[in-house]
């Protein structure tokens, strides 16, 4: 980087500017501001710096520019080699986080120096502001000083110094004989006024540059009262805090220097390369002492002060940053000429040129790269192990092929919507922002699609292997197949995103690319997560509807069975199996477990056996009543392979919602927590401090993978003949082991990177919040498994008689709502504790680090969630292929284990999503500025809060209404009944899957467009302040409402009806995704060119909403529904789609049941 003075100044002015306040000739100095040290070596590089990230590309060069006129007090005869030997190979520090020392020559540690340090530069900024119309007084100066300390961040210190000669003058005048220099840090109240008066007088000022300004205010163009006001503000801030708080905060660094001046030369440091960094050069060695000055670093400080002043008073100061900076340099040069008459006479002036090359922070990303490589290697090894398991019979292979095709069709159908959308938005981003951001945005869609396809194919391919292992060997062998497959899915699903974010960090460097990548990932998640949830819940609802109709038909045909008189639509399969989780933490997906899959027109043979699905594999219950006397539904095993299309869709829905949807949501939370930490880290730490988030994520992922593998080995050794309870205890040990390992490795990383203990405290708090959430989920799950959940026997009896007494339904609805509202206490309280404690310890960066620490070991949770999906699909595959009763019993036992794991993951997902959203909000507020969320200074924030509080309610209602419409479409005879009747062909299943995905995506357009358009429109129309208030309101209401909806739906999980499905699968998760996306919109708004980009995006969103609404109305009016669906499915499966099929002449209605919404088109 060229010096800002090398081309536009004459040599005389150059020397003046380079020597701007170079000497503290007001006496000698001592370092004492911090109570623990008085030696000049105490002025070290701030402890929160993480080490060098710039290296010397070439040997530094030195040139003798001139001699300062006058007679030197200490004549010297140095060569350029002596100067280069003194400079050596300096350590580079971040100039945005390091305080600015004076240029005094008595520091043996490396310093970044400017004339008079921070104090003189802040006084210069006050002078410029006053000269441009800002009225100054003691109140204004004090307020500006306090606000500036907040502006520079929690770790940036403010430096001012004096010397021992000036301190002796002060103590002698006041009669304070025998007191040390520590006395000034916390004097008695009765002495503060007298001490302040003396410290503001020339004889009490130890800084030579400040003393020259006070002695000659006319020549220095600085009013004397302005200097007095500033120094009063400085000491009042220091004295208003006790000594303990001052030692903790260390916002002020007041130094008393000892000794006399022995400087023999002046060294000006020029640096090229390594933007944002400055070489910290020591000014004193055992042999020599020099004045050291950093001109480029001084310019950066003045730019920061200009930005602060103009942002603080944009109306009073009608200036640009460039104008403010020019005036600072001009007045600074005049002040320097006044100082040069007394300082540095006869000393040689050298310029040293250092050429640095930025280290691309390899140490920050090498751990993450190693983990990604390890993940792919382990994934390949376990994939080979799983693929070596036999597939089983032809029936199993047929079912697996159909489910795999349904999953692939789902991804293909989603890609048809995602890729054109991302291509268009990327084009807009290229035109309005930059082409690099467009690449980042599109890569998010590509890598998320890769993750989706990998997870779907891996999860769907191991279902038959799990069933065959159970049938051929034992339940434990089936568990091993599913566990290894889930481990592969978690590794493959997470590593592409981490590889991409690592590559971007190496080659793009700036945080804007990472933010854009996270923005693209949020849009993909908005479509996939909500669309997948709607698809899965709609297929589940359709399956329930078909089951009700089939059971009603079978009751009429099977009059000899007294057990089938019980109403099947309210039958509780969990009631027949007391040990199966009833209301697993209120968060497990509500899937029918004990009902056979029968297609109308296919006769089935029945069996009168009832059984216990958990516990011993051979246990059976012969009675037909439960312990409380309620009748139990009879278990029926089909005798032939059943290819029910709706059942196939339900298997695909399980994989799409649990394996893909929830895994991607957790992966997206990990990504966005990293984005939040990097967004704050670039502002607070530049390149250097960004190592910590990468290393935390690397050690967290490594700990989780290692613990999962150790659990697998332990299970193979100790648990081959154990039941599901023992297996779950070992899986719980994996969570504990990963946490212990992570905290130990995080402590080592924090120590090696030289971060302070406050940040490690944030790491511990964040990870402990994860442990607390898991424990709370465990307690809730355990209660429900033991039958101690919210539903008691009287509630179940009321559920079974809802159709007879509707008043009971109203009471149950009220009770469910009350339970849902009270259940929000736990996650909200955890969020409160984490935000409060980490914000107190380390500010905004501490909050983001705590959230990242919480998400770092979530690879374990992703693995356990994938296990749940595999077990659920395996049970359905076993039933559809007519496996024996013992095989189905074992599959149900494993399914209960999977639902218990999934309940913990889903409980944690709700709380972690809220914390990730708050972390992103903190990043937005930090990048937007300290006044962006100030209700007192900016009243526009309050209307945004009110509007934001409403949006989660509206969006969740739109999502649940969409679910209702999709369920009706899938259930209608025009969509699948004919295909189900002839469902022995592959073509029919692919057509039904294409229809289901098409219906889900088309109906999803309005809510997703609404989710994108609302925050974008608020930013474009009302500005950043209203947007930040909007996000705050959405977070506050959304975090509570999400937990309320999920737990309210969990209350009705036992009835397996539409109400439970809507709340748990659509209403709650949609809010989590919405809040994270809104935060990413706000984070994007802090980038250059964002307003133009969002204007175009807003226009497209509103156009899309109008077109979607018009098409919907025209379809209803002119019957375009069938033609549109055919066109869509031709794109998905062009070869097998029969183009000559005719639409049905009339769509028959399906009768309504009380526990369903009206399922008619």
Coordinates of N, CA and C in Angstrom, one line a residue, residues 89-181:
X89 N 11.7 -8.5 11.6 CA 10.6 -9.1 11.0 C 9.4 -8.9 11.9
X90 N 8.7 -7.8 11.8 CA 7.7 -7.4 12.8 C 6.5 -8.3 12.8
X91 N 5.8 -8.3 13.9 CA 4.5 -9.0 14.0 C 3.4 -8.0 13.5
X92 N 2.5 -8.6 12.7 CA 1.4 -7.8 12.2 C 0.2 -7.8 13.1
X93 N -0.5 -6.7 13.3 CA -1.7 -6.6 14.1 C -2.8 -6.0 13.3
X94 N -4.0 -6.2 13.8 CA -5.2 -5.6 13.1 C -5.3 -4.2 13.6
X95 N -5.3 -3.2 12.7 CA -5.3 -1.8 13.1 C -6.7 -1.4 13.5
X96 N -7.7 -2.2 13.3 CA -9.1 -1.8 13.7 C -9.3 -2.3 15.1
X97 N -8.5 -3.1 15.7 CA -8.7 -3.5 17.1 C -7.6 -3.1 18.0
X98 N -6.5 -2.7 17.5 CA -5.3 -2.3 18.3 C -5.4 -0.8 18.7
X99 N -5.1 -0.5 19.9 CA -5.1 0.9 20.3 C -3.8 1.6 19.7
X100 N -3.9 2.9 19.6 CA -2.8 3.6 19.0 C -1.9 4.3 20.1
X101 N -0.7 3.9 20.2 CA 0.2 4.4 21.2 C 0.8 5.7 20.6
X102 N 1.5 6.4 21.5 CA 2.3 7.6 21.0 C 3.6 7.1 20.4
X103 N 4.3 8.0 19.7 CA 5.4 7.6 19.0 C 6.7 7.6 19.9
X104 N 6.5 7.6 21.1 CA 7.6 7.7 22.1 C 8.5 6.5 21.9
X105 N 9.8 6.7 22.2 CA 10.8 5.7 21.9 C 11.2 4.8 23.1
X106 N 10.2 4.6 24.0 CA 10.5 3.8 25.2 C 9.6 2.5 25.3
X107 N 9.2 2.0 24.2 CA 8.4 0.8 24.2 C 9.3 -0.4 23.6
X108 N 9.5 -1.4 24.4 CA 10.3 -2.5 23.9 C 9.4 -3.6 23.2
X109 N 8.1 -3.5 23.4 CA 7.2 -4.4 22.6 C 6.8 -3.6 21.4
X110 N 6.3 -4.4 20.4 CA 5.8 -3.8 19.2 C 4.6 -2.8 19.4
X111 N 4.6 -1.7 18.7 CA 3.5 -0.7 18.8 C 3.1 -0.3 17.5
X112 N 1.8 0.2 17.4 CA 1.3 0.9 16.3 C 1.1 2.3 16.8
X113 N 1.8 3.3 16.2 CA 2.0 4.6 16.8 C 1.5 5.7 15.9
X114 N 1.0 6.7 16.5 CA 0.6 8.0 15.9 C 0.9 9.1 16.9
X115 N 1.0 10.3 16.5 CA 1.3 11.4 17.3 C 0.3 11.6 18.4
X116 N 0.7 11.5 19.7 CA -0.3 11.7 20.8 C -1.2 10.5 21.0
X117 N -1.2 9.5 20.2 CA -2.0 8.3 20.3 C -3.5 8.6 20.1
X118 N -4.4 7.8 20.6 CA -5.8 8.0 20.4 C -6.3 9.3 20.9
X119 N -5.7 9.8 22.0 CA -6.2 11.1 22.6 C -6.1 12.2 21.6
X120 N -4.9 12.4 21.0 CA -4.7 13.5 20.1 C -5.5 13.4 18.9
X121 N -5.7 12.2 18.3 CA -6.5 12.1 17.1 C -8.0 12.4 17.4
X122 N -8.5 11.9 18.6 CA -9.9 12.2 18.9 C -10.1 13.7 19.1
X123 N -9.1 14.4 19.7 CA -9.2 15.8 19.9 C -9.2 16.5 18.6
X124 N -8.4 16.0 17.6 CA -8.4 16.6 16.3 C -9.8 16.5 15.6
X125 N -10.4 15.3 15.8 CA -11.7 15.1 15.2 C -12.8 16.1 15.8
X126 N -12.7 16.3 17.1 CA -13.6 17.3 17.7 C -13.4 18.7 17.2
X127 N -12.1 19.0 16.9 CA -11.8 20.3 16.4 C -12.4 20.5 15.0
X128 N -12.3 19.4 14.1 CA -12.9 19.5 12.8 C -14.4 19.7 12.9
X129 N -15.0 18.9 13.7 CA -16.5 19.0 13.9 C -16.9 20.4 14.3
X130 N -16.2 21.0 15.3 CA -16.5 22.3 15.8 C -16.4 23.3 14.7
X131 N -15.3 23.2 13.9 CA -15.1 24.2 12.8 C -16.1 24.1 11.7
X132 N -16.8 23.0 11.6 CA -17.8 22.8 10.6 C -19.3 23.0 11.1
X133 N -19.4 23.7 12.2 CA -20.7 24.1 12.6 C -21.3 23.3 13.8
X134 N -20.7 22.3 14.3 CA -21.2 21.6 15.5 C -20.9 22.3 16.8
X135 N -21.9 22.7 17.5 CA -21.8 23.4 18.7 C -21.2 22.5 19.8
X136 N -20.1 22.9 20.4 CA -19.4 22.1 21.4 C -19.6 22.7 22.8
X137 N -19.8 21.8 23.8 CA -19.8 22.1 25.2 C -19.4 20.9 25.9
X138 N -19.3 21.0 27.3 CA -18.9 19.8 28.0 C -19.8 18.6 27.9
X139 N -21.1 18.9 27.8 CA -22.1 17.8 27.7 C -21.9 17.1 26.3
X140 N -21.8 17.9 25.2 CA -21.7 17.3 23.9 C -20.4 16.4 23.8
X141 N -19.3 17.0 24.3 CA -18.0 16.3 24.2 C -18.0 15.0 25.0
X142 N -18.6 15.0 26.2 CA -18.7 13.8 27.0 C -19.6 12.8 26.3
X143 N -20.7 13.2 25.7 CA -21.5 12.3 25.0 C -20.8 11.6 23.8
X144 N -20.1 12.5 23.1 CA -19.3 12.0 21.9 C -18.3 11.0 22.4
X145 N -17.6 11.3 23.4 CA -16.5 10.4 23.9 C -17.1 9.0 24.3
X146 N -18.2 9.0 25.1 CA -18.8 7.8 25.5 C -19.3 7.0 24.3
X147 N -19.9 7.7 23.4 CA -20.4 7.0 22.2 C -19.3 6.4 21.3
X148 N -18.2 7.1 21.3 CA -17.1 6.6 20.5 C -16.5 5.3 21.1
X149 N -16.4 5.3 22.4 CA -16.0 4.0 23.1 C -16.9 2.8 22.7
X150 N -18.2 3.1 22.6 CA -19.1 2.0 22.1 C -18.9 1.7 20.6
X151 N -18.6 2.8 19.9 CA -18.4 2.6 18.4 C -17.3 1.7 18.1
X152 N -16.2 1.8 18.8 CA -15.0 1.0 18.4 C -15.1 -0.4 18.8
X153 N -16.1 -0.8 19.6 CA -16.2 -2.2 20.0 C -15.8 -2.5 21.4
X154 N -16.1 -3.7 21.8 CA -15.8 -4.1 23.2 C -14.4 -4.3 23.5
X155 N -13.5 -4.6 22.5 CA -12.1 -5.0 22.8 C -11.2 -3.9 22.5
X156 N -11.6 -2.9 21.8 CA -10.7 -1.8 21.4 C -10.5 -0.8 22.6
X157 N -9.3 -0.6 22.9 CA -9.0 0.3 24.0 C -8.7 1.7 23.5
X158 N -8.8 2.7 24.4 CA -8.5 4.1 24.1 C -7.3 4.5 24.9
X159 N -6.3 5.0 24.2 CA -5.0 5.3 24.8 C -4.7 6.8 25.0
X160 N -4.2 7.1 26.2 CA -3.7 8.4 26.5 C -2.6 8.2 27.6
X161 N -1.6 9.0 27.5 CA -0.5 8.9 28.4 C 0.0 10.2 29.0
X162 N 0.8 10.1 30.0 CA 1.5 11.2 30.6 C 2.9 10.7 30.9
X163 N 3.7 11.5 31.7 CA 5.0 11.0 32.1 C 5.2 11.3 33.6
X164 N 6.3 10.8 34.1 CA 6.6 10.9 35.5 C 6.8 12.3 35.9
X165 N 7.5 13.1 35.1 CA 7.7 14.5 35.4 C 6.4 15.3 35.6
X166 N 5.5 15.1 34.7 CA 4.2 15.8 34.8 C 3.5 15.3 36.1
X167 N 3.5 14.0 36.3 CA 2.9 13.5 37.5 C 3.5 14.1 38.8
X168 N 4.8 14.2 38.8 CA 5.4 14.8 40.0 C 5.0 16.3 40.2
X169 N 4.8 17.0 39.1 CA 4.3 18.4 39.2 C 2.9 18.4 39.8
X170 N 2.0 17.5 39.4 CA 0.7 17.4 39.9 C 0.7 17.1 41.4
X171 N 1.4 16.1 41.8 CA 1.4 15.7 43.2 C 2.0 16.7 44.1
X172 N 3.1 17.4 43.5 CA 3.7 18.4 44.3 C 2.8 19.6 44.6
X173 N 2.1 20.0 43.5 CA 1.2 21.2 43.7 C 0.0 20.8 44.6
X174 N -0.5 19.6 44.6 CA -1.6 19.3 45.4 C -1.2 18.8 46.8
X175 N 0.1 18.6 47.0 CA 0.6 18.2 48.3 C 0.3 16.7 48.5
X176 N 0.3 15.9 47.4 CA 0.1 14.5 47.6 C 1.4 13.8 47.5
X177 N 2.2 14.0 48.6 CA 3.5 13.4 48.7 C 3.4 11.9 49.1
X178 N 4.2 11.1 48.4 CA 4.2 9.7 48.7 C 3.2 8.8 48.0
X179 N 2.3 9.4 47.2 CA 1.3 8.6 46.4 C 2.0 8.1 45.1
X180 N 1.5 7.0 44.7 CA 2.0 6.5 43.4 C 1.2 7.0 42.3
X181 N 1.6 6.6 41.1 CA 0.8 7.0 39.9 C -0.5 6.3 39.8

